[in-house]
């Protein structure tokens, strides 16, 4: 049977090979085609901007933001709206044409095909024809394709983090310039496997920079996360549920809901917002509702009020709540209302608030609290206690279990692994992977909880800072000599940039599960195994033995 699409960018890709008829995530072939085309024209635009920079010409912030928005739009579970993606293609073509006019004739002659393609006659049919020729499989060599995609997915994750920092008015031109030059290089046929491996590592370096920029943006705007117990029950007022990673959207929503009688609850990756001091002052910031993204169908139905998706992960909604699901930023779903808002603008959430007022309060699905807030400054404040516990042997090891959660049954491994960890092992986590074990009562070691949640997936940066701090305190030369092991769960492309960032920082022997990425060819996997000791996961029994003896 002929492929209708080809996508293998996430962990849940069909048969661990590729989605060819329709996405396991719900992405339809016609949306996949437009996303392929959006990546293609964004790479074309990036070739133009990279050439402009080489000629000493300026590339505006708006263009940088367009590139990151486009990449973010194609992340798993962000945007299912073909029309919105097509509009992005048109916008990108128009900007590219303007910028190409500023290039010298010499530079123009060197542009790749993606930079020259002008949209044909501009019709939808012309877009579809082109899309069919420029997808992932257009690169024939399996290893080159694997590395090009690894880099592209890392850049998508990096773009998402950059975008959040941008929303807080923080920009770093070097990061944008790198994203664009790396995108252009993924179309350069003169680059060898070795060149692309080097570019992969460089992507990891910028991954660290991107996460640092976002950390700076978040903490300067909202303070440093602190230990916080978050309520997971419900109150009596109607509520709005906010999901995704964008803290600026949350801030605007909290301000606009103040005094309206509507409470605000976080969902999935928005949970760590409760750890920031700046949000604690809102009495109607009620708590966290539900679990990781993949349970949303069941949980959104019960929430009863509107849900605002600020970023991935969106699951195609059930009819029972589709009219209550709103998107903003890079997210979109056909038939769901979208709230616009440009850089620096205040978004208008009044329509969502009005809808909430007419809804019943959420149905309670859980009670109790979960504790988190162990980002770098909070852990540094506890450093003496932690170091003492390591020296005395009360803490034998740390295990980093950061990353993503997902719907596959094989991920039960992580809950069981956490439950059966030796009592003197502490989990360091970030991202939505924590929902596999953050409601288990794993206790504490001398007052240090056995699950230390730093925050969102981007707060894996905090975990890296903690590791570097411990290396300094214990006067070690190598981060790999620390009593820290890595058992990371991945799903979408933000996890790819987190992984590349850790590799860049020199972390070895990372275990990645529940399956290794389908986009890693056997040869590229070998490079990662040989140079970094990357491995998959085994059974819980085997892995417990492997990690802890
Ligand atoms: Fe398949 Fe994942 Fe791509 Fe969706 S994002 S189409 S599930 S590989
Ligand atoms: Fe989760 Fe989608 Fe990756 Fe930010 S919300 S970690 S999967």
Coordinates of N, CA and C and ligand atoms in Angstrom, one line a residue, residues 5-14 17-20 22-28 32 35 74-77 80 407 491-493, ligand 1:
X5 N 1.4 9.4 4.1 CA 2.2 10.4 4.8 C 3.4 9.7 5.3
X6 N 4.3 10.4 5.8 CA 5.4 9.7 6.5 C 5.9 10.6 7.7
X7 N 5.7 10.2 8.9 CA 6.2 10.9 10.1 C 6.7 9.9 11.1
X8 N 7.8 10.2 11.6 CA 8.4 9.3 12.7 C 9.0 10.1 13.8
X9 N 8.5 11.3 14.0 CA 9.2 12.2 14.9 C 9.0 11.9 16.4
X10 N 7.9 11.1 16.7 CA 7.7 10.9 18.1 C 7.8 9.5 18.5
X11 N 7.8 9.2 19.8 CA 8.0 7.9 20.3 C 6.9 6.9 20.0
X12 N 5.7 7.5 19.8 CA 4.5 6.6 19.5 C 4.3 6.3 18.1
X13 N 5.2 6.6 17.2 CA 5.1 6.4 15.8 C 4.7 5.0 15.5
X14 N 3.8 4.8 14.5 CA 3.2 3.5 14.3 C 4.3 2.4 14.1
X17 N 8.1 2.5 13.6 CA 8.8 2.7 12.3 C 8.4 4.1 11.7
X18 N 7.1 4.3 11.6 CA 6.6 5.6 11.0 C 5.1 5.5 10.8
X19 N 4.5 6.7 10.9 CA 3.0 6.8 10.7 C 2.9 7.0 9.2
X20 N 2.2 6.1 8.5 CA 2.1 6.2 7.0 C 0.7 6.4 6.5
X22 N -2.1 7.5 8.8 CA -2.6 8.5 9.7 C -1.8 8.5 10.9
X23 N -1.7 9.6 11.6 CA -0.9 9.6 12.8 C -1.5 8.9 14.0
X24 N -0.7 8.2 14.8 CA -1.2 7.7 16.0 C -1.7 8.8 16.9
X25 N -1.1 10.0 16.8 CA -1.5 11.2 17.5 C -2.8 11.8 17.0
X26 N -3.3 11.3 15.9 CA -4.5 11.9 15.3 C -4.2 12.8 14.2
X27 N -2.9 13.0 13.8 CA -2.6 13.9 12.7 C -3.0 13.2 11.4
X28 N -3.8 13.9 10.6 CA -4.3 13.4 9.3 C -3.3 13.6 8.2
X32 N -0.4 16.5 7.8 CA 1.1 16.1 7.8 C 1.7 16.7 6.6
X35 N 2.4 20.3 7.1 CA 3.5 20.5 8.0 C 4.9 20.2 7.4
X74 N 4.8 22.6 14.2 CA 4.9 21.2 13.7 C 5.3 20.2 14.7
X75 N 5.5 20.6 16.0 CA 5.8 19.7 17.1 C 4.6 18.7 17.3
X76 N 4.9 17.5 17.7 CA 3.8 16.6 18.0 C 2.7 17.2 18.9
X77 N 1.5 17.0 18.5 CA 0.3 17.4 19.3 C 0.2 18.9 19.5
X80 N -3.3 20.8 14.6 CA -3.9 19.9 13.8 C -4.8 20.6 12.7
X407 N 0.9 7.4 26.2 CA -0.2 6.5 26.4 C 0.2 5.0 26.3
X491 N 9.0 11.4 24.5 CA 7.8 11.3 23.6 C 8.0 12.2 22.4
X492 N 8.0 13.5 22.7 CA 8.1 14.4 21.5 C 9.4 15.2 21.4
X493 N 9.5 16.2 20.6 CA 10.7 16.8 20.1 C 11.4 17.6 21.2
Ligands
LIG1 FE1 2.9 9.6 14.1 FE2 4.1 10.8 16.2 FE3 4.2 11.9 13.7 FE4 1.9 11.8 15.1 S1 3.8 13.0 15.6 S2 2.2 11.3 13.0 S3 2.1 9.9 16.2 S4 5.2 10.0 14.4

